[in-house]
Amino acid sequence: MSRSVHDAPLPELLMPQTQLQRDARELARHYEGVFSPQTVERVVFESYASLRRTARVTAHLPSIARRFATDRLKALAQADGAVAKDVPEVLFICVQNSGRSQMAAALMAHRSEGRVHVRSAGSLPGSGIDENCAAVMAEMGLDLGKEYPKPLTDDVVAAADVVISMGCGDACAVYPGKRYLDWDVSDPAGQDLDRVRSIRDDIDSRVRRALPEIVATTRSPASGLTGSHGADKVVGAS
């Protein structure tokens, strides 16, 4: 029995379009009065396209793209002052966002106990989370299983109060109006578990030392979050 044209499978590039448009409509309703539907749709489709460039598996990519777009829209709304910041925003950047910055973000979120909100991104994001990084974080009860490498975008930088780069050198651009820390942390890619544990512990030590100052210096005595800190780049801080 012949199959009609309506039964034919959609081309790969068209398959997520319906879901992405549905996600864009739902997010546009959430941000009604803040962003136009066109802006929301652009962010959703851009997020999908940027993640698809490096994704090893695309089966769940539309849902991951929605998470990425949701966080980008929140960051953009924070940067525009349309959404209040309850706590300081910290952004970790490395090259691939598959190891160092992911571990740092998880450790900062864990150690801060809600006193800061953490994001991470990569200047050249990889295709997945480093398995050994995920394993050594699991030893501490921290799950990276739902995380994914994210490209560095202007919106998450604009929302950040503190930007911490991690061994990415010139690949990590310096944006004006932000407080910067530059942590010289070894790259865990290709390292054995013992070496990755050592890198994890190094990051954890830096997080513990930096956290009190981040919480203290990103608040003003009278009015909560201060926002910008100027170009305060602290090179080699730990």
Short mmCIF file of N, CA and C in Angstrom, two decimals, residues 10-135:
data_model
loop_
_atom_site.label_atom_id
_atom_site.label_comp_id
_atom_site.label_asym_id
_atom_site.label_seq_id
_atom_site.Cartn_x
_atom_site.Cartn_y
_atom_site.Cartn_z
N LEU A 10 9.14 14.14 8.10
CA LEU A 10 9.62 15.50 7.88
C LEU A 10 11.14 15.51 7.76
N PRO A 11 11.69 16.40 6.95
CA PRO A 11 13.15 16.56 6.92
C PRO A 11 13.67 16.88 8.31
N GLU A 12 14.91 16.50 8.59
CA GLU A 12 15.47 16.63 9.93
C GLU A 12 15.40 18.05 10.45
N LEU A 13 15.72 19.03 9.60
CA LEU A 13 15.75 20.41 10.07
C LEU A 13 14.37 20.94 10.42
N LEU A 14 13.31 20.32 9.86
CA LEU A 14 11.96 20.79 10.15
C LEU A 14 11.35 20.09 11.36
N MET A 15 11.90 18.98 11.77
CA MET A 15 11.29 18.19 12.83
C MET A 15 11.09 18.95 14.14
N PRO A 16 12.06 19.77 14.61
CA PRO A 16 11.83 20.45 15.89
C PRO A 16 11.08 21.76 15.76
N GLN A 17 10.77 22.19 14.55
CA GLN A 17 10.24 23.53 14.38
C GLN A 17 8.94 23.75 15.14
N THR A 18 8.04 22.77 15.09
CA THR A 18 6.76 22.90 15.79
C THR A 18 6.97 23.04 17.29
N GLN A 19 7.85 22.22 17.85
CA GLN A 19 8.10 22.30 19.29
C GLN A 19 8.76 23.62 19.66
N LEU A 20 9.72 24.06 18.85
CA LEU A 20 10.39 25.32 19.14
C LEU A 20 9.42 26.49 19.08
N GLN A 21 8.52 26.48 18.13
CA GLN A 21 7.53 27.55 18.04
C GLN A 21 6.58 27.51 19.23
N ARG A 22 6.20 26.31 19.66
CA ARG A 22 5.34 26.18 20.84
C ARG A 22 6.06 26.70 22.08
N ASP A 23 7.33 26.31 22.22
CA ASP A 23 8.11 26.80 23.36
C ASP A 23 8.22 28.33 23.33
N ALA A 24 8.43 28.87 22.14
CA ALA A 24 8.56 30.33 22.01
C ALA A 24 7.27 31.03 22.41
N ARG A 25 6.13 30.47 22.02
CA ARG A 25 4.84 31.08 22.40
C ARG A 25 4.64 31.05 23.91
N GLU A 26 4.99 29.91 24.55
CA GLU A 26 4.83 29.81 26.00
C GLU A 26 5.75 30.78 26.73
N LEU A 27 6.98 30.89 26.27
CA LEU A 27 7.92 31.82 26.90
C LEU A 27 7.52 33.27 26.64
N ALA A 28 6.97 33.53 25.47
CA ALA A 28 6.50 34.89 25.17
C ALA A 28 5.38 35.30 26.10
N ARG A 29 4.49 34.36 26.44
CA ARG A 29 3.42 34.67 27.40
C ARG A 29 4.01 34.96 28.78
N HIS A 30 5.04 34.21 29.15
CA HIS A 30 5.68 34.42 30.45
C HIS A 30 6.33 35.79 30.52
N TYR A 31 6.91 36.24 29.40
CA TYR A 31 7.62 37.52 29.38
C TYR A 31 6.83 38.62 28.66
N GLU A 32 5.51 38.45 28.65
CA GLU A 32 4.66 39.47 28.03
C GLU A 32 4.89 40.82 28.73
N GLY A 33 5.08 41.86 27.94
CA GLY A 33 5.35 43.18 28.48
C GLY A 33 6.83 43.43 28.74
N VAL A 34 7.65 42.38 28.63
CA VAL A 34 9.10 42.51 28.80
C VAL A 34 9.80 42.38 27.46
N PHE A 35 9.48 41.30 26.72
CA PHE A 35 10.05 41.08 25.40
C PHE A 35 8.93 40.87 24.38
N SER A 36 9.18 41.25 23.17
CA SER A 36 8.21 40.99 22.10
C SER A 36 8.23 39.51 21.75
N PRO A 37 7.14 38.98 21.21
CA PRO A 37 7.15 37.58 20.78
C PRO A 37 8.25 37.29 19.77
N GLN A 38 8.57 38.27 18.94
CA GLN A 38 9.62 38.08 17.94
C GLN A 38 10.99 37.90 18.60
N THR A 39 11.24 38.69 19.65
CA THR A 39 12.51 38.56 20.36
C THR A 39 12.62 37.20 21.02
N VAL A 40 11.55 36.76 21.65
CA VAL A 40 11.57 35.45 22.32
C VAL A 40 11.79 34.34 21.30
N GLU A 41 11.10 34.40 20.18
CA GLU A 41 11.25 33.37 19.16
C GLU A 41 12.68 33.36 18.62
N ARG A 42 13.27 34.53 18.42
CA ARG A 42 14.65 34.59 17.94
C ARG A 42 15.60 33.93 18.93
N VAL A 43 15.44 34.20 20.22
CA VAL A 43 16.31 33.60 21.23
C VAL A 43 16.15 32.08 21.25
N VAL A 44 14.91 31.61 21.15
CA VAL A 44 14.66 30.17 21.17
C VAL A 44 15.34 29.49 19.98
N PHE A 45 15.15 30.01 18.79
CA PHE A 45 15.71 29.38 17.61
C PHE A 45 17.24 29.54 17.57
N GLU A 46 17.75 30.67 18.00
CA GLU A 46 19.21 30.85 18.09
C GLU A 46 19.82 29.85 19.07
N SER A 47 19.13 29.64 20.20
CA SER A 47 19.64 28.72 21.21
C SER A 47 19.71 27.31 20.66
N TYR A 48 18.67 26.90 19.94
CA TYR A 48 18.68 25.57 19.34
C TYR A 48 19.81 25.44 18.32
N ALA A 49 19.95 26.44 17.45
CA ALA A 49 20.96 26.37 16.39
C ALA A 49 22.37 26.32 16.98
N SER A 50 22.63 27.11 18.01
CA SER A 50 23.97 27.15 18.58
C SER A 50 24.32 25.85 19.29
N LEU A 51 23.34 25.24 19.96
CA LEU A 51 23.60 23.96 20.63
C LEU A 51 23.75 22.83 19.62
N ARG A 52 23.03 22.90 18.53
CA ARG A 52 23.04 21.83 17.54
C ARG A 52 24.40 21.71 16.85
N ARG A 53 25.15 22.80 16.80
CA ARG A 53 26.44 22.78 16.11
C ARG A 53 27.41 21.80 16.73
N THR A 54 27.32 21.58 18.03
CA THR A 54 28.29 20.72 18.70
C THR A 54 27.68 19.51 19.39
N ALA A 55 26.36 19.38 19.38
CA ALA A 55 25.71 18.29 20.11
C ALA A 55 26.03 16.93 19.48
N ARG A 56 26.38 15.97 20.33
CA ARG A 56 26.61 14.60 19.86
C ARG A 56 25.29 13.90 19.60
N VAL A 57 24.30 14.16 20.45
CA VAL A 57 22.99 13.53 20.34
C VAL A 57 21.95 14.64 20.24
N THR A 58 21.06 14.54 19.26
CA THR A 58 20.08 15.61 19.04
C THR A 58 18.66 15.21 19.43
N ALA A 59 18.47 14.00 19.95
CA ALA A 59 17.12 13.52 20.24
C ALA A 59 16.38 14.43 21.22
N HIS A 60 17.07 14.92 22.24
CA HIS A 60 16.43 15.76 23.26
C HIS A 60 16.85 17.22 23.13
N LEU A 61 17.42 17.57 22.00
CA LEU A 61 17.98 18.90 21.85
C LEU A 61 16.93 20.02 21.95
N PRO A 62 15.71 19.85 21.39
CA PRO A 62 14.73 20.93 21.54
C PRO A 62 14.41 21.26 23.00
N SER A 63 14.31 20.24 23.86
CA SER A 63 14.02 20.51 25.28
C SER A 63 15.21 21.17 25.96
N ILE A 64 16.43 20.76 25.58
CA ILE A 64 17.62 21.40 26.13
C ILE A 64 17.70 22.84 25.66
N ALA A 65 17.35 23.06 24.38
CA ALA A 65 17.36 24.42 23.84
C ALA A 65 16.36 25.31 24.57
N ARG A 66 15.24 24.74 24.98
CA ARG A 66 14.28 25.53 25.74
C ARG A 66 14.88 25.96 27.08
N ARG A 67 15.57 25.04 27.75
CA ARG A 67 16.23 25.40 29.01
C ARG A 67 17.24 26.52 28.80
N PHE A 68 18.03 26.38 27.73
CA PHE A 68 19.05 27.38 27.44
C PHE A 68 18.40 28.73 27.13
N ALA A 69 17.35 28.71 26.30
CA ALA A 69 16.66 29.95 25.95
C ALA A 69 16.00 30.57 27.17
N THR A 70 15.43 29.76 28.04
CA THR A 70 14.79 30.27 29.25
C THR A 70 15.80 31.01 30.13
N ASP A 71 16.99 30.41 30.29
CA ASP A 71 18.00 31.05 31.11
C ASP A 71 18.52 32.32 30.45
N ARG A 72 18.68 32.30 29.12
CA ARG A 72 19.14 33.50 28.41
C ARG A 72 18.13 34.63 28.54
N LEU A 73 16.85 34.32 28.43
CA LEU A 73 15.82 35.36 28.56
C LEU A 73 15.80 35.93 29.97
N LYS A 74 15.95 35.07 30.96
CA LYS A 74 16.01 35.57 32.33
C LYS A 74 17.21 36.48 32.52
N ALA A 75 18.37 36.07 31.97
CA ALA A 75 19.57 36.88 32.08
C ALA A 75 19.37 38.23 31.39
N LEU A 76 18.76 38.21 30.22
CA LEU A 76 18.53 39.45 29.49
C LEU A 76 17.58 40.36 30.25
N ALA A 77 16.56 39.78 30.86
CA ALA A 77 15.61 40.57 31.66
C ALA A 77 16.29 41.15 32.89
N GLN A 78 17.20 40.38 33.50
CA GLN A 78 17.96 40.88 34.64
C GLN A 78 18.85 42.05 34.22
N ALA A 79 19.53 41.89 33.08
CA ALA A 79 20.43 42.93 32.60
C ALA A 79 19.67 44.22 32.28
N ASP A 80 18.44 44.07 31.80
CA ASP A 80 17.61 45.23 31.46
C ASP A 80 16.90 45.83 32.67
N GLY A 81 16.99 45.15 33.81
CA GLY A 81 16.33 45.63 35.01
C GLY A 81 14.86 45.26 35.09
N ALA A 82 14.40 44.41 34.17
CA ALA A 82 12.99 44.01 34.17
C ALA A 82 12.72 42.90 35.18
N VAL A 83 13.74 42.17 35.56
CA VAL A 83 13.63 41.12 36.58
C VAL A 83 14.66 41.42 37.65
N ALA A 84 14.21 41.47 38.89
CA ALA A 84 15.11 41.81 40.00
C ALA A 84 16.05 40.66 40.30
N LYS A 85 17.24 41.01 40.75
CA LYS A 85 18.19 40.02 41.23
C LYS A 85 18.04 39.88 42.74
N ASP A 86 17.72 38.68 43.17
CA ASP A 86 17.62 38.43 44.60
C ASP A 86 18.98 38.17 45.23
N VAL A 87 19.89 37.62 44.43
CA VAL A 87 21.23 37.29 44.89
C VAL A 87 22.22 37.65 43.79
N PRO A 88 23.52 37.74 44.11
CA PRO A 88 24.51 38.03 43.08
C PRO A 88 24.55 36.96 42.00
N GLU A 89 24.88 37.37 40.79
CA GLU A 89 25.02 36.46 39.66
C GLU A 89 26.50 36.25 39.37
N VAL A 90 26.91 34.98 39.34
CA VAL A 90 28.30 34.62 39.06
C VAL A 90 28.33 33.79 37.78
N LEU A 91 29.23 34.15 36.88
CA LEU A 91 29.37 33.43 35.62
C LEU A 91 30.78 32.85 35.53
N PHE A 92 30.86 31.52 35.34
CA PHE A 92 32.14 30.84 35.12
C PHE A 92 32.31 30.59 33.63
N ILE A 93 33.50 30.90 33.13
CA ILE A 93 33.80 30.71 31.71
C ILE A 93 35.07 29.88 31.56
N CYS A 94 35.02 28.85 30.72
CA CYS A 94 36.23 28.20 30.24
C CYS A 94 36.06 28.00 28.74
N VAL A 95 36.91 27.21 28.12
CA VAL A 95 36.84 27.08 26.67
C VAL A 95 35.65 26.21 26.27
N GLN A 96 35.60 24.98 26.75
CA GLN A 96 34.59 24.03 26.27
C GLN A 96 33.35 23.95 27.15
N ASN A 97 33.39 24.51 28.35
CA ASN A 97 32.26 24.41 29.28
C ASN A 97 31.85 22.95 29.50
N SER A 98 32.84 22.08 29.49
CA SER A 98 32.57 20.66 29.70
C SER A 98 33.27 20.11 30.93
N GLY A 99 34.13 20.94 31.57
CA GLY A 99 34.88 20.45 32.71
C GLY A 99 35.01 21.47 33.81
N ARG A 100 36.03 22.33 33.72
CA ARG A 100 36.35 23.27 34.80
C ARG A 100 35.17 24.16 35.19
N SER A 101 34.59 24.84 34.21
CA SER A 101 33.53 25.79 34.55
C SER A 101 32.28 25.09 35.04
N GLN A 102 32.03 23.87 34.57
CA GLN A 102 30.88 23.10 35.06
C GLN A 102 31.10 22.68 36.51
N MET A 103 32.30 22.21 36.83
CA MET A 103 32.59 21.83 38.20
C MET A 103 32.52 23.05 39.12
N ALA A 104 33.08 24.16 38.66
CA ALA A 104 33.07 25.37 39.48
C ALA A 104 31.66 25.86 39.74
N ALA A 105 30.82 25.82 38.72
CA ALA A 105 29.43 26.27 38.89
C ALA A 105 28.69 25.39 39.89
N ALA A 106 28.88 24.08 39.77
CA ALA A 106 28.21 23.16 40.70
C ALA A 106 28.72 23.35 42.13
N LEU A 107 30.02 23.55 42.28
CA LEU A 107 30.58 23.73 43.61
C LEU A 107 30.15 25.06 44.22
N MET A 108 30.13 26.13 43.42
CA MET A 108 29.69 27.42 43.93
C MET A 108 28.22 27.37 44.34
N ALA A 109 27.39 26.74 43.53
CA ALA A 109 25.97 26.63 43.88
C ALA A 109 25.81 25.82 45.17
N HIS A 110 26.60 24.76 45.31
CA HIS A 110 26.52 23.91 46.50
C HIS A 110 27.00 24.65 47.74
N ARG A 111 28.16 25.28 47.64
CA ARG A 111 28.74 25.95 48.81
C ARG A 111 27.98 27.21 49.20
N SER A 112 27.36 27.87 48.25
CA SER A 112 26.69 29.13 48.55
C SER A 112 25.35 28.94 49.25
N GLU A 113 24.75 27.75 49.08
CA GLU A 113 23.45 27.45 49.71
C GLU A 113 22.43 28.56 49.41
N GLY A 114 22.38 28.95 48.14
CA GLY A 114 21.37 29.92 47.72
C GLY A 114 21.78 31.37 47.83
N ARG A 115 23.00 31.64 48.30
CA ARG A 115 23.43 33.04 48.46
C ARG A 115 23.88 33.67 47.16
N VAL A 116 24.16 32.86 46.15
CA VAL A 116 24.45 33.37 44.81
C VAL A 116 23.73 32.50 43.79
N HIS A 117 23.56 33.05 42.59
CA HIS A 117 23.06 32.26 41.46
C HIS A 117 24.20 32.12 40.48
N VAL A 118 24.37 30.91 39.94
CA VAL A 118 25.55 30.61 39.15
C VAL A 118 25.17 30.18 37.74
N ARG A 119 25.93 30.69 36.76
CA ARG A 119 25.83 30.22 35.39
C ARG A 119 27.23 29.84 34.91
N SER A 120 27.29 29.08 33.81
CA SER A 120 28.58 28.77 33.20
C SER A 120 28.42 28.76 31.70
N ALA A 121 29.53 28.96 30.98
CA ALA A 121 29.50 28.99 29.53
C ALA A 121 30.89 28.73 28.99
N GLY A 122 30.97 28.48 27.68
CA GLY A 122 32.26 28.22 27.04
C GLY A 122 32.47 29.08 25.82
N SER A 123 33.70 29.52 25.62
CA SER A 123 34.00 30.32 24.44
C SER A 123 33.95 29.48 23.17
N LEU A 124 34.28 28.19 23.29
CA LEU A 124 34.16 27.23 22.19
C LEU A 124 33.59 25.95 22.78
N PRO A 125 32.27 25.90 23.03
CA PRO A 125 31.69 24.79 23.79
C PRO A 125 31.90 23.43 23.14
N GLY A 126 32.11 22.44 24.00
CA GLY A 126 32.29 21.07 23.54
C GLY A 126 30.96 20.39 23.28
N SER A 127 31.04 19.08 23.07
CA SER A 127 29.85 18.32 22.71
C SER A 127 29.19 17.62 23.88
N GLY A 128 29.83 17.61 25.04
CA GLY A 128 29.25 16.94 26.20
C GLY A 128 30.11 17.16 27.43
N ILE A 129 29.56 16.78 28.60
CA ILE A 129 30.28 16.92 29.86
C ILE A 129 31.38 15.85 29.96
N ASP A 130 32.56 16.26 30.38
CA ASP A 130 33.66 15.32 30.56
C ASP A 130 33.26 14.24 31.56
N GLU A 131 33.44 12.98 31.17
CA GLU A 131 32.98 11.87 32.01
C GLU A 131 33.70 11.81 33.35
N ASN A 132 35.00 12.07 33.35
CA ASN A 132 35.73 12.02 34.62
C ASN A 132 35.34 13.17 35.54
N CYS A 133 35.03 14.33 34.95
CA CYS A 133 34.54 15.45 35.77
C CYS A 133 33.21 15.08 36.41
N ALA A 134 32.33 14.49 35.63
CA ALA A 134 31.04 14.07 36.18
C ALA A 134 31.23 13.04 37.28
N ALA A 135 32.19 12.13 37.08
CA ALA A 135 32.42 11.07 38.07
C ALA A 135 32.93 11.63 39.39
#
